[in-house]
Amino acid sequence: AKPEPLRIMISGAPASGKGTQCELITKKYGLVHIAAGDLLRAEVAAGSENGKRAKEFMEKGQLVPNEIVVMMVKERLLRPDSQASGWLLDGYPRSSSQATALEDFGIRPDLFILLDVPEDILVERVVGRRLDPVTGKIYHLKYAPPETDEIAARLTQRFDDTEEKLRLQTHHQNVEAVLAIYEDLTIKIKGDGPKDELFAQIDSALSGLLEQKKATSTSV
Ligand code: AP5
C-alpha cells in the first residue's frame, strides 16, 4: 500500500520563522502549505465581508474570530490536493478551541513543530521583514536580503508588522493551551540559529517520520 502522506503543524511566535521554514519544507517534501494568516490576508485583499471583519482584528494583533477562521482552514485541509500530497498547517490552531474543532473533525497531525525564539530576536526579525508582492517571497533586510536591485525596489512591509508587542501577548496567552493538546507529538526547535541549521533539524524529524510510514505501509 502507498504510505499515508505527512500531516504537519508548525507554530511559534510572530516572526519566529514559520513561513521561512515552510518554504524549505514544501520544496523538499511537496506538502500543501496552508497558512491561516495568508488565507486571511487573501480575504482582506479580496475585500469580502469576512475580509473586512478579519482586518479589524489583524490590525490590533488579535485572533480573528473562530467563525471566520475555522471553516476556512478546514475546507482547505480537506481539498483533494491536501489529502493526496499531505499538508503543512502554519499558524493554526492558535487556541484550544481551534485545536478542539480540528479534533472534532478527526483531523490530527503526525508532528507538531514549535519554533522557540527569544523575544529580542523576534523584534529584530519583524522590523527587518519585507515581502515581495510579485513572488510572495519573504525577505529580511539583514538576514535574507533581496537578490537584485529590481526586487529591492518593490519590497513592501506587512500592515500588521507594527504592533509587535500586542501580537506577542496574544501568542503567549494561547500557546500553552495548544501545546497541551499536542504534547505527545511536539518537537521544540530552538529557532535563533541560521535558517538552514533549523531546517536540518526539521528535515531529520520529517524523514524519520516518512521512513516509519513506509515501514508500516509495507508490513500490512
Ligand atoms: P500570521 O500571518 O500567521 O502571522 P504571525 O504568526 O505573526 O507570523 P509571521 O508571518 O509574522 O511570522 P513567521 O513566523 O512566518 O516568520 P517569517 O518566516 O516571516 O498571522 C497574522 C494575523 O492573522 C494574526 O495576528 C491574526 O490576527 C490572524 N490569524 C492568523 N492565524 C489565525 C488563527 N489561527 N486564528 C485567528 N486569527 C489568526 O520570518 C520573519 C522574518 O525573519 C523574515 O524577514 C525572515 O526572512 C527572517 N528569518 C526567518 N528565519 C530566520 C533565521 N533563522 N535567521 C534570521 N532571520 C530569519
mmCIF file with all atom_site columns, N, CA, C and O in Angstrom, residues 33-74:
data_model
loop_
_atom_site.group_PDB
_atom_site.id
_atom_site.type_symbol
_atom_site.label_atom_id
_atom_site.label_alt_id
_atom_site.label_comp_id
_atom_site.label_asym_id
_atom_site.label_entity_id
_atom_site.label_seq_id
_atom_site.pdbx_PDB_ins_code
_atom_site.Cartn_x
_atom_site.Cartn_y
_atom_site.Cartn_z
_atom_site.occupancy
_atom_site.B_iso_or_equiv
_atom_site.pdbx_formal_charge
_atom_site.auth_seq_id
_atom_site.auth_comp_id
_atom_site.auth_asym_id
_atom_site.auth_atom_id
_atom_site.pdbx_PDB_model_num
ATOM 1   N N  . HIS A 1 33 ? 1.093   23.795 1.556  1.00 0.00 ? 33 HIS A N  1
ATOM 2   C CA . HIS A 1 33 ? 1.292   24.766 2.644  1.00 0.00 ? 33 HIS A CA 1
ATOM 3   C C  . HIS A 1 33 ? -0.002  25.543 2.872  1.00 0.00 ? 33 HIS A C  1
ATOM 4   O O  . HIS A 1 33 ? -0.483  26.237 1.980  1.00 0.00 ? 33 HIS A O  1
ATOM 5   N N  . ILE A 1 34 ? -0.560  25.409 4.062  1.00 0.00 ? 34 ILE A N  1
ATOM 6   C CA . ILE A 1 34 ? -1.799  26.112 4.387  1.00 0.00 ? 34 ILE A CA 1
ATOM 7   C C  . ILE A 1 34 ? -1.500  27.051 5.553  1.00 0.00 ? 34 ILE A C  1
ATOM 8   O O  . ILE A 1 34 ? -1.286  26.616 6.680  1.00 0.00 ? 34 ILE A O  1
ATOM 9   N N  . ALA A 1 35 ? -1.429  28.363 5.247  1.00 0.00 ? 35 ALA A N  1
ATOM 10  C CA . ALA A 1 35 ? -1.096  29.348 6.280  1.00 0.00 ? 35 ALA A CA 1
ATOM 11  C C  . ALA A 1 35 ? -2.346  30.155 6.605  1.00 0.00 ? 35 ALA A C  1
ATOM 12  O O  . ALA A 1 35 ? -2.895  30.831 5.731  1.00 0.00 ? 35 ALA A O  1
ATOM 13  N N  . ALA A 1 36 ? -2.791  30.063 7.855  1.00 0.00 ? 36 ALA A N  1
ATOM 14  C CA . ALA A 1 36 ? -4.012  30.777 8.256  1.00 0.00 ? 36 ALA A CA 1
ATOM 15  C C  . ALA A 1 36 ? -3.872  32.268 7.952  1.00 0.00 ? 36 ALA A C  1
ATOM 16  O O  . ALA A 1 36 ? -4.796  32.895 7.426  1.00 0.00 ? 36 ALA A O  1
ATOM 17  N N  . GLY A 1 37 ? -2.708  32.846 8.251  1.00 0.00 ? 37 GLY A N  1
ATOM 18  C CA . GLY A 1 37 ? -2.503  34.279 8.007  1.00 0.00 ? 37 GLY A CA 1
ATOM 19  C C  . GLY A 1 37 ? -2.599  34.616 6.520  1.00 0.00 ? 37 GLY A C  1
ATOM 20  O O  . GLY A 1 37 ? -3.186  35.636 6.142  1.00 0.00 ? 37 GLY A O  1
ATOM 21  N N  . ASP A 1 38 ? -2.060  33.746 5.653  1.00 0.00 ? 38 ASP A N  1
ATOM 22  C CA . ASP A 1 38 ? -2.137  34.002 4.204  1.00 0.00 ? 38 ASP A CA 1
ATOM 23  C C  . ASP A 1 38 ? -3.574  33.907 3.706  1.00 0.00 ? 38 ASP A C  1
ATOM 24  O O  . ASP A 1 38 ? -4.011  34.708 2.876  1.00 0.00 ? 38 ASP A O  1
ATOM 25  N N  . LEU A 1 39 ? -4.316  32.909 4.214  1.00 0.00 ? 39 LEU A N  1
ATOM 26  C CA . LEU A 1 39 ? -5.724  32.775 3.799  1.00 0.00 ? 39 LEU A CA 1
ATOM 27  C C  . LEU A 1 39 ? -6.493  34.040 4.199  1.00 0.00 ? 39 LEU A C  1
ATOM 28  O O  . LEU A 1 39 ? -7.291  34.566 3.429  1.00 0.00 ? 39 LEU A O  1
ATOM 29  N N  . LEU A 1 40 ? -6.201  34.525 5.426  1.00 0.00 ? 40 LEU A N  1
ATOM 30  C CA . LEU A 1 40 ? -6.896  35.731 5.891  1.00 0.00 ? 40 LEU A CA 1
ATOM 31  C C  . LEU A 1 40 ? -6.494  36.965 5.085  1.00 0.00 ? 40 LEU A C  1
ATOM 32  O O  . LEU A 1 40 ? -7.346  37.767 4.694  1.00 0.00 ? 40 LEU A O  1
ATOM 33  N N  . ARG A 1 41 ? -5.190  37.087 4.790  1.00 0.00 ? 41 ARG A N  1
ATOM 34  C CA . ARG A 1 41 ? -4.758  38.257 4.007  1.00 0.00 ? 41 ARG A CA 1
ATOM 35  C C  . ARG A 1 41 ? -5.364  38.233 2.599  1.00 0.00 ? 41 ARG A C  1
ATOM 36  O O  . ARG A 1 41 ? -5.663  39.271 2.033  1.00 0.00 ? 41 ARG A O  1
ATOM 37  N N  . ALA A 1 42 ? -5.589  37.027 2.059  1.00 0.00 ? 42 ALA A N  1
ATOM 38  C CA . ALA A 1 42 ? -6.233  36.926 0.743  1.00 0.00 ? 42 ALA A CA 1
ATOM 39  C C  . ALA A 1 42 ? -7.690  37.418 0.832  1.00 0.00 ? 42 ALA A C  1
ATOM 40  O O  . ALA A 1 42 ? -8.169  38.108 -0.068 1.00 0.00 ? 42 ALA A O  1
ATOM 41  N N  . GLU A 1 43 ? -8.373  37.082 1.942  1.00 0.00 ? 43 GLU A N  1
ATOM 42  C CA . GLU A 1 43 ? -9.749  37.576 2.135  1.00 0.00 ? 43 GLU A CA 1
ATOM 43  C C  . GLU A 1 43 ? -9.766  39.100 2.260  1.00 0.00 ? 43 GLU A C  1
ATOM 44  O O  . GLU A 1 43 ? -10.641 39.769 1.713  1.00 0.00 ? 43 GLU A O  1
ATOM 45  N N  . VAL A 1 44 ? -8.788  39.631 3.003  1.00 0.00 ? 44 VAL A N  1
ATOM 46  C CA . VAL A 1 44 ? -8.702  41.091 3.174  1.00 0.00 ? 44 VAL A CA 1
ATOM 47  C C  . VAL A 1 44 ? -8.494  41.741 1.804  1.00 0.00 ? 44 VAL A C  1
ATOM 48  O O  . VAL A 1 44 ? -9.182  42.694 1.438  1.00 0.00 ? 44 VAL A O  1
ATOM 49  N N  . ALA A 1 45 ? -7.573  41.186 1.017  1.00 0.00 ? 45 ALA A N  1
ATOM 50  C CA . ALA A 1 45 ? -7.264  41.762 -0.294 1.00 0.00 ? 45 ALA A CA 1
ATOM 51  C C  . ALA A 1 45 ? -8.471  41.682 -1.228 1.00 0.00 ? 45 ALA A C  1
ATOM 52  O O  . ALA A 1 45 ? -8.697  42.570 -2.045 1.00 0.00 ? 45 ALA A O  1
ATOM 53  N N  . ALA A 1 46 ? -9.282  40.611 -1.078 1.00 0.00 ? 46 ALA A N  1
ATOM 54  C CA . ALA A 1 46 ? -10.452 40.451 -1.942 1.00 0.00 ? 46 ALA A CA 1
ATOM 55  C C  . ALA A 1 46 ? -11.581 41.400 -1.530 1.00 0.00 ? 46 ALA A C  1
ATOM 56  O O  . ALA A 1 46 ? -12.544 41.584 -2.275 1.00 0.00 ? 46 ALA A O  1
ATOM 57  N N  . GLY A 1 47 ? -11.481 41.979 -0.330 1.00 0.00 ? 47 GLY A N  1
ATOM 58  C CA . GLY A 1 47 ? -12.493 42.934 0.125  1.00 0.00 ? 47 GLY A CA 1
ATOM 59  C C  . GLY A 1 47 ? -13.815 42.294 0.506  1.00 0.00 ? 47 GLY A C  1
ATOM 60  O O  . GLY A 1 47 ? -14.844 42.957 0.536  1.00 0.00 ? 47 GLY A O  1
ATOM 61  N N  . SER A 1 48 ? -13.818 40.986 0.818  1.00 0.00 ? 48 SER A N  1
ATOM 62  C CA . SER A 1 48 ? -15.062 40.308 1.194  1.00 0.00 ? 48 SER A CA 1
ATOM 63  C C  . SER A 1 48 ? -15.512 40.757 2.585  1.00 0.00 ? 48 SER A C  1
ATOM 64  O O  . SER A 1 48 ? -14.753 41.390 3.324  1.00 0.00 ? 48 SER A O  1
ATOM 65  N N  . GLU A 1 49 ? -16.763 40.427 2.945  1.00 0.00 ? 49 GLU A N  1
ATOM 66  C CA . GLU A 1 49 ? -17.270 40.776 4.279  1.00 0.00 ? 49 GLU A CA 1
ATOM 67  C C  . GLU A 1 49 ? -16.387 40.172 5.362  1.00 0.00 ? 49 GLU A C  1
ATOM 68  O O  . GLU A 1 49 ? -16.018 40.831 6.330  1.00 0.00 ? 49 GLU A O  1
ATOM 69  N N  . ASN A 1 50 ? -16.040 38.890 5.189  1.00 0.00 ? 50 ASN A N  1
ATOM 70  C CA . ASN A 1 50 ? -15.146 38.240 6.148  1.00 0.00 ? 50 ASN A CA 1
ATOM 71  C C  . ASN A 1 50 ? -13.797 38.944 6.208  1.00 0.00 ? 50 ASN A C  1
ATOM 72  O O  . ASN A 1 50 ? -13.218 39.100 7.282  1.00 0.00 ? 50 ASN A O  1
ATOM 73  N N  . GLY A 1 51 ? -13.307 39.341 5.057  1.00 0.00 ? 51 GLY A N  1
ATOM 74  C CA . GLY A 1 51 ? -12.020 40.036 4.991  1.00 0.00 ? 51 GLY A CA 1
ATOM 75  C C  . GLY A 1 51 ? -12.057 41.350 5.755  1.00 0.00 ? 51 GLY A C  1
ATOM 76  O O  . GLY A 1 51 ? -11.136 41.678 6.501  1.00 0.00 ? 51 GLY A O  1
ATOM 77  N N  . LYS A 1 52 ? -13.150 42.099 5.578  1.00 0.00 ? 52 LYS A N  1
ATOM 78  C CA . LYS A 1 52 ? -13.272 43.394 6.272  1.00 0.00 ? 52 LYS A CA 1
ATOM 79  C C  . LYS A 1 52 ? -13.286 43.197 7.779  1.00 0.00 ? 52 LYS A C  1
ATOM 80  O O  . LYS A 1 52 ? -12.653 43.928 8.532  1.00 0.00 ? 52 LYS A O  1
ATOM 81  N N  . ARG A 1 53 ? -14.029 42.194 8.219  1.00 0.00 ? 53 ARG A N  1
ATOM 82  C CA . ARG A 1 53 ? -14.088 41.928 9.671  1.00 0.00 ? 53 ARG A CA 1
ATOM 83  C C  . ARG A 1 53 ? -12.737 41.453 10.177 1.00 0.00 ? 53 ARG A C  1
ATOM 84  O O  . ARG A 1 53 ? -12.262 41.877 11.221 1.00 0.00 ? 53 ARG A O  1
ATOM 85  N N  . ALA A 1 54 ? -12.109 40.543 9.409  1.00 0.00 ? 54 ALA A N  1
ATOM 86  C CA . ALA A 1 54 ? -10.825 39.980 9.832  1.00 0.00 ? 54 ALA A CA 1
ATOM 87  C C  . ALA A 1 54 ? -9.785  41.087 10.017 1.00 0.00 ? 54 ALA A C  1
ATOM 88  O O  . ALA A 1 54 ? -9.018  41.093 10.978 1.00 0.00 ? 54 ALA A O  1
ATOM 89  N N  . LYS A 1 55 ? -9.791  42.046 9.099  1.00 0.00 ? 55 LYS A N  1
ATOM 90  C CA . LYS A 1 55 ? -8.758  43.086 9.142  1.00 0.00 ? 55 LYS A CA 1
ATOM 91  C C  . LYS A 1 55 ? -8.784  43.866 10.462 1.00 0.00 ? 55 LYS A C  1
ATOM 92  O O  . LYS A 1 55 ? -7.740  44.231 10.995 1.00 0.00 ? 55 LYS A O  1
ATOM 93  N N  . GLU A 1 56 ? -9.999  44.101 10.983 1.00 0.00 ? 56 GLU A N  1
ATOM 94  C CA . GLU A 1 56 ? -10.101 44.834 12.260 1.00 0.00 ? 56 GLU A CA 1
ATOM 95  C C  . GLU A 1 56 ? -9.310  44.140 13.361 1.00 0.00 ? 56 GLU A C  1
ATOM 96  O O  . GLU A 1 56 ? -8.672  44.778 14.184 1.00 0.00 ? 56 GLU A O  1
ATOM 97  N N  . PHE A 1 57 ? -9.381  42.826 13.384 1.00 0.00 ? 57 PHE A N  1
ATOM 98  C CA . PHE A 1 57 ? -8.679  42.075 14.436 1.00 0.00 ? 57 PHE A CA 1
ATOM 99  C C  . PHE A 1 57 ? -7.188  41.987 14.134 1.00 0.00 ? 57 PHE A C  1
ATOM 100 O O  . PHE A 1 57 ? -6.354  42.115 15.025 1.00 0.00 ? 57 PHE A O  1
ATOM 101 N N  . MET A 1 58 ? -6.857  41.759 12.866 1.00 0.00 ? 58 MET A N  1
ATOM 102 C CA . MET A 1 58 ? -5.450  41.607 12.491 1.00 0.00 ? 58 MET A CA 1
ATOM 103 C C  . MET A 1 58 ? -4.668  42.892 12.766 1.00 0.00 ? 58 MET A C  1
ATOM 104 O O  . MET A 1 58 ? -3.534  42.851 13.214 1.00 0.00 ? 58 MET A O  1
ATOM 105 N N  . GLU A 1 59 ? -5.306  44.039 12.522 1.00 0.00 ? 59 GLU A N  1
ATOM 106 C CA . GLU A 1 59 ? -4.620  45.306 12.772 1.00 0.00 ? 59 GLU A CA 1
ATOM 107 C C  . GLU A 1 59 ? -4.288  45.486 14.239 1.00 0.00 ? 59 GLU A C  1
ATOM 108 O O  . GLU A 1 59 ? -3.322  46.153 14.589 1.00 0.00 ? 59 GLU A O  1
ATOM 109 N N  . LYS A 1 60 ? -5.116  44.903 15.106 1.00 0.00 ? 60 LYS A N  1
ATOM 110 C CA . LYS A 1 60 ? -4.858  45.025 16.547 1.00 0.00 ? 60 LYS A CA 1
ATOM 111 C C  . LYS A 1 60 ? -3.979  43.884 17.053 1.00 0.00 ? 60 LYS A C  1
ATOM 112 O O  . LYS A 1 60 ? -3.697  43.798 18.237 1.00 0.00 ? 60 LYS A O  1
ATOM 113 N N  . GLY A 1 61 ? -3.595  42.968 16.156 1.00 0.00 ? 61 GLY A N  1
ATOM 114 C CA . GLY A 1 61 ? -2.769  41.847 16.591 1.00 0.00 ? 61 GLY A CA 1
ATOM 115 C C  . GLY A 1 61 ? -3.552  40.818 17.381 1.00 0.00 ? 61 GLY A C  1
ATOM 116 O O  . GLY A 1 61 ? -2.982  40.042 18.143 1.00 0.00 ? 61 GLY A O  1
ATOM 117 N N  . GLN A 1 62 ? -4.875  40.828 17.220 1.00 0.00 ? 62 GLN A N  1
ATOM 118 C CA . GLN A 1 62 ? -5.702  39.864 17.957 1.00 0.00 ? 62 GLN A CA 1
ATOM 119 C C  . GLN A 1 62 ? -6.111  38.711 17.051 1.00 0.00 ? 62 GLN A C  1
ATOM 120 O O  . GLN A 1 62 ? -6.085  38.834 15.826 1.00 0.00 ? 62 GLN A O  1
ATOM 121 N N  . LEU A 1 63 ? -6.537  37.615 17.669 1.00 0.00 ? 63 LEU A N  1
ATOM 122 C CA . LEU A 1 63 ? -7.017  36.486 16.881 1.00 0.00 ? 63 LEU A CA 1
ATOM 123 C C  . LEU A 1 63 ? -8.335  36.845 16.193 1.00 0.00 ? 63 LEU A C  1
ATOM 124 O O  . LEU A 1 63 ? -9.219  37.440 16.812 1.00 0.00 ? 63 LEU A O  1
ATOM 125 N N  . VAL A 1 64 ? -8.452  36.481 14.945 1.00 0.00 ? 64 VAL A N  1
ATOM 126 C CA . VAL A 1 64 ? -9.699  36.659 14.193 1.00 0.00 ? 64 VAL A CA 1
ATOM 127 C C  . VAL A 1 64 ? -10.701 35.633 14.746 1.00 0.00 ? 64 VAL A C  1
ATOM 128 O O  . VAL A 1 64 ? -10.310 34.511 15.096 1.00 0.00 ? 64 VAL A O  1
ATOM 129 N N  . PRO A 1 65 ? -11.997 36.015 14.866 1.00 0.00 ? 65 PRO A N  1
ATOM 130 C CA . PRO A 1 65 ? -12.964 35.084 15.477 1.00 0.00 ? 65 PRO A CA 1
ATOM 131 C C  . PRO A 1 65 ? -13.042 33.730 14.768 1.00 0.00 ? 65 PRO A C  1
ATOM 132 O O  . PRO A 1 65 ? -12.892 33.648 13.550 1.00 0.00 ? 65 PRO A O  1
ATOM 133 N N  . ASN A 1 66 ? -13.307 32.700 15.556 1.00 0.00 ? 66 ASN A N  1
ATOM 134 C CA . ASN A 1 66 ? -13.353 31.336 15.027 1.00 0.00 ? 66 ASN A CA 1
ATOM 135 C C  . ASN A 1 66 ? -14.346 31.155 13.883 1.00 0.00 ? 66 ASN A C  1
ATOM 136 O O  . ASN A 1 66 ? -14.093 30.362 12.980 1.00 0.00 ? 66 ASN A O  1
ATOM 137 N N  . GLU A 1 67 ? -15.483 31.863 13.917 1.00 0.00 ? 67 GLU A N  1
ATOM 138 C CA . GLU A 1 67 ? -16.474 31.617 12.853 1.00 0.00 ? 67 GLU A CA 1
ATOM 139 C C  . GLU A 1 67 ? -15.921 31.977 11.472 1.00 0.00 ? 67 GLU A C  1
ATOM 140 O O  . GLU A 1 67 ? -16.413 31.489 10.455 1.00 0.00 ? 67 GLU A O  1
ATOM 141 N N  . ILE A 1 68 ? -14.894 32.828 11.431 1.00 0.00 ? 68 ILE A N  1
ATOM 142 C CA . ILE A 1 68 ? -14.278 33.137 10.139 1.00 0.00 ? 68 ILE A CA 1
ATOM 143 C C  . ILE A 1 68 ? -13.164 32.123 9.821  1.00 0.00 ? 68 ILE A C  1
ATOM 144 O O  . ILE A 1 68 ? -13.049 31.631 8.704  1.00 0.00 ? 68 ILE A O  1
ATOM 145 N N  . VAL A 1 69 ? -12.358 31.799 10.837 1.00 0.00 ? 69 VAL A N  1
ATOM 146 C CA . VAL A 1 69 ? -11.123 31.040 10.591 1.00 0.00 ? 69 VAL A CA 1
ATOM 147 C C  . VAL A 1 69 ? -11.341 29.534 10.462 1.00 0.00 ? 69 VAL A C  1
ATOM 148 O O  . VAL A 1 69 ? -10.778 28.891 9.579  1.00 0.00 ? 69 VAL A O  1
ATOM 149 N N  . VAL A 1 70 ? -12.156 28.975 11.347 1.00 0.00 ? 70 VAL A N  1
ATOM 150 C CA . VAL A 1 70 ? -12.213 27.514 11.474 1.00 0.00 ? 70 VAL A CA 1
ATOM 151 C C  . VAL A 1 70 ? -12.649 26.833 10.176 1.00 0.00 ? 70 VAL A C  1
ATOM 152 O O  . VAL A 1 70 ? -11.963 25.934 9.675  1.00 0.00 ? 70 VAL A O  1
ATOM 153 N N  . MET A 1 71 ? -13.757 27.294 9.573  1.00 0.00 ? 71 MET A N  1
ATOM 154 C CA . MET A 1 71 ? -14.251 26.638 8.359  1.00 0.00 ? 71 MET A CA 1
ATOM 155 C C  . MET A 1 71 ? -13.305 26.866 7.183  1.00 0.00 ? 71 MET A C  1
ATOM 156 O O  . MET A 1 71 ? -13.128 25.986 6.336  1.00 0.00 ? 71 MET A O  1
ATOM 157 N N  . MET A 1 72 ? -12.692 28.064 7.189  1.00 0.00 ? 72 MET A N  1
ATOM 158 C CA . MET A 1 72 ? -11.763 28.401 6.108  1.00 0.00 ? 72 MET A CA 1
ATOM 159 C C  . MET A 1 72 ? -10.591 27.402 6.087  1.00 0.00 ? 72 MET A C  1
ATOM 160 O O  . MET A 1 72 ? -10.231 26.872 5.036  1.00 0.00 ? 72 MET A O  1
ATOM 161 N N  . VAL A 1 73 ? -10.038 27.123 7.249  1.00 0.00 ? 73 VAL A N  1
ATOM 162 C CA . VAL A 1 73 ? -8.900  26.206 7.335  1.00 0.00 ? 73 VAL A CA 1
ATOM 163 C C  . VAL A 1 73 ? -9.347  24.765 7.067  1.00 0.00 ? 73 VAL A C  1
ATOM 164 O O  . VAL A 1 73 ? -8.705  24.029 6.318  1.00 0.00 ? 73 VAL A O  1
ATOM 165 N N  . LYS A 1 74 ? -10.468 24.380 7.645  1.00 0.00 ? 74 LYS A N  1
ATOM 166 C CA . LYS A 1 74 ? -10.943 23.006 7.483  1.00 0.00 ? 74 LYS A CA 1
ATOM 167 C C  . LYS A 1 74 ? -11.199 22.705 6.005  1.00 0.00 ? 74 LYS A C  1
ATOM 168 O O  . LYS A 1 74 ? -10.797 21.667 5.481  1.00 0.00 ? 74 LYS A O  1
#
